[in-house]
Amino acid sequence: MAKNKSQFVCQSCGSTYPRWNGKCDGCGEWNTLVEENPSTGIGANPGRQMRKGTPVQLVSLAGESEQAPRIASGIAELDRVTGGGFVKGSALLVGGDPGIGKSTLLMQASAALAKQGHKVVYVSGEEAVAQIRMRALRLDAIEANVGLAAETSVENILATLEGDEPPALLILDSIQTLWTELADSAPGTVTQVRTAAQAMIRYAKKHGTCVVLVGHVTKEGQIAGPRVVEHMVDAVLYFEGEGAHNYRILRTVKNRFGPTDEIGVFEMSGKGLKEVTNPSELFLGERNEASPGAAVFAGMEGTRPVLVEIQALVVQSTLGTPRRAVVGWDNSRLSMVLAVLEAHCGVKLGGYDVYLNVAGGYRIQEPAADIAVAAALVSSLCGVALPADAVFFGEVSLSGTTRPVAHGTQRMKEAGKLGFAQAFATIDDKEKSASEGLSVTRIKELTQLAANIAARKENA
Ligand code: TYD
Ligand code: MG
């Protein structure tokens, strides 16, 4: 019999090495290699004879297809992100930092489903039954139809579910605590996480249950990140938020049954997560309209417009290399906007430190924020406040010209609804005519915007 030789597996990306290294060549992370035994789990015994399989029936692609059977939770912000509800027989990964509110959200979803008469099983490997009950009590989510267990063994969980009517929703909190006897390595390692996830996904497909796997993401990547199961599941949702702020954003990263650009916004309160139906109001809540350097960006998240304030601070630098610090936006995108301002608009920022912050801890992912960022930067440099009733959106290209962005009408509609009266934007003629009562200044080149703001200073 061949000797079992252990291997070293990167806990961040799953690359394997025969020897320990300080750095993983696959993903460039340091200190992520952990010794694992490959004699079990996926990819074990590659030399073994393959079993003769049984043929499967091929069906035509052109056959009848039915809608994915869904169970809506009734929590609108959650249903929007999942694409209309939990899909039967699917596996869902909910990732996020520890303490962000994953267990809270899923307990609320469990209670909502149970209230509709669906069978729900909630298995926690992190908390004792009494703790879960206390949380449910606090959330006002005590439902008899939710079966609880504090268990970490995959074999025991499957045995518990066996024979009984399969639940509509099965929550496994968290995937890092699950372990199976099929794999030899410690709980939380890549092999364990993968093997356990695979067993549970198989259960989901076989019994038509929606299995939700909870996964902690650690910044250090020391514990096997849920990233290694991302490709195995049907949908991946990330729950994020800033420590200092009470609201949380649920974002779709992958969804085989729905859109991937939707967000759900929640606010963490003393009685659990509350839905935020109009996020713009929340993000603009503490706005200081008279201060220079603040611009309101009319953004889009999937099908939903979201207005946020972008704050810039430009100060004379005392350093040889000026600082550029960004919170909530892409660093390289800021460098690009700075370069375009410098090269095409005569805005000299070389000797200044630049700080950029998206208010409220929100994170912008669209390039449409370019113009709003440029406006905030020029406004801070000139020391002149932007009009309080204006929104900005549009993309800037390296040549200093601008490009129209999608959903202009919807962005303006939302701005109009929230009391804004003008827009500085890159839109086409069709959208300009549908400007929803806003007076639109069309920005064709970034210089126009810079000159407009500089002129305000002279008039002031
Ligand atoms: P939790 O759901 O346990 O986070 P996760 O499962 O992602 O690790 O949420 C924990 C935090 O939420 C904790 O700091 C307390 C807070 N919280 C509230 O503010 N209100 C509540 O009603 C609940 C249940 C938790
Ligand atoms: Mg938890």
mmCIF file of N, CA, C and O in Angstrom, residues 198-239:
data_model
loop_
_atom_site.group_PDB
_atom_site.id
_atom_site.type_symbol
_atom_site.label_atom_id
_atom_site.label_comp_id
_atom_site.label_asym_id
_atom_site.label_seq_id
_atom_site.Cartn_x
_atom_site.Cartn_y
_atom_site.Cartn_z
ATOM 1 N N GLN A 198 -19.855 19.847 0.219
ATOM 2 C CA GLN A 198 -20.317 18.978 -0.854
ATOM 3 C C GLN A 198 -21.397 18.010 -0.370
ATOM 4 O O GLN A 198 -22.392 17.795 -1.056
ATOM 5 N N ALA A 199 -21.191 17.470 0.831
ATOM 6 C CA ALA A 199 -22.179 16.535 1.380
ATOM 7 C C ALA A 199 -23.522 17.243 1.569
ATOM 8 O O ALA A 199 -24.582 16.687 1.252
ATOM 9 N N MET A 200 -23.484 18.461 2.065
ATOM 10 C CA MET A 200 -24.725 19.185 2.332
ATOM 11 C C MET A 200 -25.394 19.631 1.029
ATOM 12 O O MET A 200 -26.612 19.650 0.908
ATOM 13 N N ILE A 201 -24.577 19.978 0.016
ATOM 14 C CA ILE A 201 -25.150 20.378 -1.269
ATOM 15 C C ILE A 201 -25.831 19.180 -1.932
ATOM 16 O O ILE A 201 -26.904 19.291 -2.519
ATOM 17 N N ARG A 202 -25.198 18.015 -1.757
ATOM 18 C CA ARG A 202 -25.802 16.795 -2.306
ATOM 19 C C ARG A 202 -27.173 16.567 -1.661
ATOM 20 O O ARG A 202 -28.135 16.205 -2.316
ATOM 21 N N TYR A 203 -27.231 16.803 -0.361
ATOM 22 C CA TYR A 203 -28.512 16.652 0.337
ATOM 23 C C TYR A 203 -29.553 17.611 -0.243
ATOM 24 O O TYR A 203 -30.696 17.233 -0.503
ATOM 25 N N ALA A 204 -29.133 18.858 -0.496
ATOM 26 C CA ALA A 204 -30.056 19.870 -1.034
ATOM 27 C C ALA A 204 -30.639 19.430 -2.366
ATOM 28 O O ALA A 204 -31.854 19.467 -2.583
ATOM 29 N N LYS A 205 -29.782 18.969 -3.260
ATOM 30 C CA LYS A 205 -30.234 18.581 -4.600
ATOM 31 C C LYS A 205 -31.155 17.362 -4.523
ATOM 32 O O LYS A 205 -32.126 17.256 -5.262
ATOM 33 N N LYS A 206 -30.831 16.449 -3.629
ATOM 34 C CA LYS A 206 -31.581 15.197 -3.565
ATOM 35 C C LYS A 206 -32.971 15.407 -2.964
ATOM 36 O O LYS A 206 -33.941 14.811 -3.402
ATOM 37 N N HIS A 207 -33.054 16.287 -1.969
ATOM 38 C CA HIS A 207 -34.307 16.408 -1.242
ATOM 39 C C HIS A 207 -35.083 17.684 -1.534
ATOM 40 O O HIS A 207 -36.129 17.927 -0.935
ATOM 41 N N GLY A 208 -34.556 18.534 -2.422
ATOM 42 C CA GLY A 208 -35.286 19.763 -2.751
ATOM 43 C C GLY A 208 -35.294 20.789 -1.634
ATOM 44 O O GLY A 208 -36.140 21.669 -1.588
ATOM 45 N N THR A 209 -34.323 20.672 -0.740
ATOM 46 C CA THR A 209 -34.216 21.642 0.354
ATOM 47 C C THR A 209 -33.326 22.806 -0.102
ATOM 48 O O THR A 209 -32.409 22.601 -0.880
ATOM 49 N N CYS A 210 -33.601 23.996 0.386
ATOM 50 C CA CYS A 210 -32.662 25.082 0.151
ATOM 51 C C CYS A 210 -31.694 25.108 1.321
ATOM 52 O O CYS A 210 -32.096 25.306 2.464
ATOM 53 N N VAL A 211 -30.421 24.840 1.024
ATOM 54 C CA VAL A 211 -29.417 24.804 2.084
ATOM 55 C C VAL A 211 -28.657 26.118 2.099
ATOM 56 O O VAL A 211 -28.144 26.553 1.071
ATOM 57 N N VAL A 212 -28.631 26.758 3.262
ATOM 58 C CA VAL A 212 -27.882 28.003 3.392
ATOM 59 C C VAL A 212 -26.636 27.750 4.226
ATOM 60 O O VAL A 212 -26.722 27.295 5.364
ATOM 61 N N LEU A 213 -25.486 28.003 3.630
ATOM 62 C CA LEU A 213 -24.228 27.844 4.345
ATOM 63 C C LEU A 213 -23.755 29.219 4.784
ATOM 64 O O LEU A 213 -23.698 30.142 3.972
ATOM 65 N N VAL A 214 -23.444 29.348 6.052
ATOM 66 C CA VAL A 214 -22.922 30.626 6.537
ATOM 67 C C VAL A 214 -21.409 30.527 6.559
ATOM 68 O O VAL A 214 -20.866 29.514 6.985
ATOM 69 N N GLY A 215 -20.723 31.535 6.082
ATOM 70 C CA GLY A 215 -19.256 31.486 6.077
ATOM 71 C C GLY A 215 -18.650 32.773 6.576
ATOM 72 O O GLY A 215 -19.040 33.849 6.152
ATOM 73 N N HIS A 216 -17.704 32.651 7.514
ATOM 74 C CA HIS A 216 -17.007 33.855 7.973
ATOM 75 C C HIS A 216 -15.875 34.170 7.022
ATOM 76 O O HIS A 216 -15.178 33.279 6.572
ATOM 77 N N VAL A 217 -15.699 35.425 6.743
ATOM 78 C CA VAL A 217 -14.565 35.844 5.946
ATOM 79 C C VAL A 217 -13.606 36.532 6.905
ATOM 80 O O VAL A 217 -14.004 37.450 7.604
ATOM 81 N N THR A 218 -12.377 36.072 6.949
ATOM 82 C CA THR A 218 -11.434 36.786 7.797
ATOM 83 C C THR A 218 -10.460 37.518 6.907
ATOM 84 O O THR A 218 -10.052 37.008 5.876
ATOM 85 N N LYS A 219 -10.124 38.711 7.333
ATOM 86 C CA LYS A 219 -9.244 39.540 6.514
ATOM 87 C C LYS A 219 -7.887 38.869 6.344
ATOM 88 O O LYS A 219 -7.261 38.954 5.313
ATOM 89 N N GLU A 220 -7.441 38.150 7.380
ATOM 90 C CA GLU A 220 -6.119 37.528 7.325
ATOM 91 C C GLU A 220 -6.122 36.301 6.424
ATOM 92 O O GLU A 220 -5.093 35.855 5.973
ATOM 93 N N GLY A 221 -7.324 35.755 6.177
ATOM 94 C CA GLY A 221 -7.401 34.558 5.344
ATOM 95 C C GLY A 221 -6.823 33.339 6.063
ATOM 96 O O GLY A 221 -6.442 32.372 5.433
ATOM 97 N N GLN A 222 -6.717 33.392 7.397
ATOM 98 C CA GLN A 222 -6.117 32.280 8.127
ATOM 99 C C GLN A 222 -7.027 31.062 8.138
ATOM 100 O O GLN A 222 -6.584 29.952 7.963
ATOM 101 N N ILE A 223 -8.318 31.293 8.353
ATOM 102 C CA ILE A 223 -9.260 30.182 8.347
ATOM 103 C C ILE A 223 -9.720 30.015 6.902
ATOM 104 O O ILE A 223 -9.839 30.995 6.184
ATOM 105 N N ALA A 224 -9.973 28.792 6.495
ATOM 106 C CA ALA A 224 -10.395 28.545 5.127
ATOM 107 C C ALA A 224 -11.543 29.477 4.780
ATOM 108 O O ALA A 224 -12.605 29.412 5.374
ATOM 109 N N GLY A 225 -11.301 30.348 3.859
ATOM 110 C CA GLY A 225 -12.326 31.315 3.478
ATOM 111 C C GLY A 225 -13.462 30.603 2.797
ATOM 112 O O GLY A 225 -13.280 29.529 2.228
ATOM 113 N N PRO A 226 -14.665 31.166 2.823
ATOM 114 C CA PRO A 226 -15.774 30.545 2.111
ATOM 115 C C PRO A 226 -15.540 30.590 0.611
ATOM 116 O O PRO A 226 -16.275 30.010 -0.151
ATOM 117 N N ARG A 227 -14.474 31.273 0.208
ATOM 118 C CA ARG A 227 -14.169 31.366 -1.218
ATOM 119 C C ARG A 227 -14.024 29.986 -1.852
ATOM 120 O O ARG A 227 -14.334 29.811 -3.014
ATOM 121 N N VAL A 228 -13.529 29.019 -1.075
ATOM 122 C CA VAL A 228 -13.317 27.709 -1.674
ATOM 123 C C VAL A 228 -14.627 26.990 -1.989
ATOM 124 O O VAL A 228 -14.626 26.048 -2.750
ATOM 125 N N VAL A 229 -15.740 27.445 -1.416
ATOM 126 C CA VAL A 229 -17.005 26.789 -1.766
ATOM 127 C C VAL A 229 -17.832 27.634 -2.742
ATOM 128 O O VAL A 229 -18.865 27.197 -3.218
ATOM 129 N N GLU A 230 -17.339 28.841 -3.047
ATOM 130 C CA GLU A 230 -18.110 29.717 -3.933
ATOM 131 C C GLU A 230 -18.516 29.040 -5.234
ATOM 132 O O GLU A 230 -19.624 29.224 -5.709
ATOM 133 N N HIS A 231 -17.616 28.273 -5.814
ATOM 134 C CA HIS A 231 -17.938 27.659 -7.107
ATOM 135 C C HIS A 231 -18.886 26.480 -6.976
ATOM 136 O O HIS A 231 -19.468 26.037 -7.941
ATOM 137 N N MET A 232 -19.046 25.958 -5.750
ATOM 138 C CA MET A 232 -19.906 24.785 -5.575
ATOM 139 C C MET A 232 -21.365 25.152 -5.368
ATOM 140 O O MET A 232 -22.255 24.355 -5.624
ATOM 141 N N VAL A 233 -21.610 26.341 -4.877
ATOM 142 C CA VAL A 233 -22.981 26.721 -4.534
ATOM 143 C C VAL A 233 -23.663 27.451 -5.690
ATOM 144 O O VAL A 233 -23.004 27.878 -6.629
ATOM 145 N N ASP A 234 -24.985 27.594 -5.600
ATOM 146 C CA ASP A 234 -25.738 28.229 -6.675
ATOM 147 C C ASP A 234 -25.737 29.750 -6.552
ATOM 148 O O ASP A 234 -25.862 30.459 -7.538
ATOM 149 N N ALA A 235 -25.653 30.229 -5.338
ATOM 150 C CA ALA A 235 -25.667 31.676 -5.154
ATOM 151 C C ALA A 235 -24.765 32.057 -3.990
ATOM 152 O O ALA A 235 -24.623 31.302 -3.030
ATOM 153 N N VAL A 236 -24.133 33.195 -4.109
ATOM 154 C CA VAL A 236 -23.255 33.692 -3.057
ATOM 155 C C VAL A 236 -23.697 35.106 -2.689
ATOM 156 O O VAL A 236 -23.781 35.976 -3.546
ATOM 157 N N LEU A 237 -24.011 35.291 -1.418
ATOM 158 C CA LEU A 237 -24.388 36.621 -0.949
ATOM 159 C C LEU A 237 -23.353 37.067 0.074
ATOM 160 O O LEU A 237 -22.914 36.271 0.889
ATOM 161 N N TYR A 238 -22.968 38.331 0.011
ATOM 162 C CA TYR A 238 -22.068 38.858 1.030
ATOM 163 C C TYR A 238 -22.767 39.926 1.842
ATOM 164 O O TYR A 238 -23.448 40.788 1.295
ATOM 165 N N PHE A 239 -22.605 39.797 3.136
ATOM 166 C CA PHE A 239 -23.238 40.736 4.046
ATOM 167 C C PHE A 239 -22.140 41.662 4.539
ATOM 168 O O PHE A 239 -21.143 41.215 5.100
#
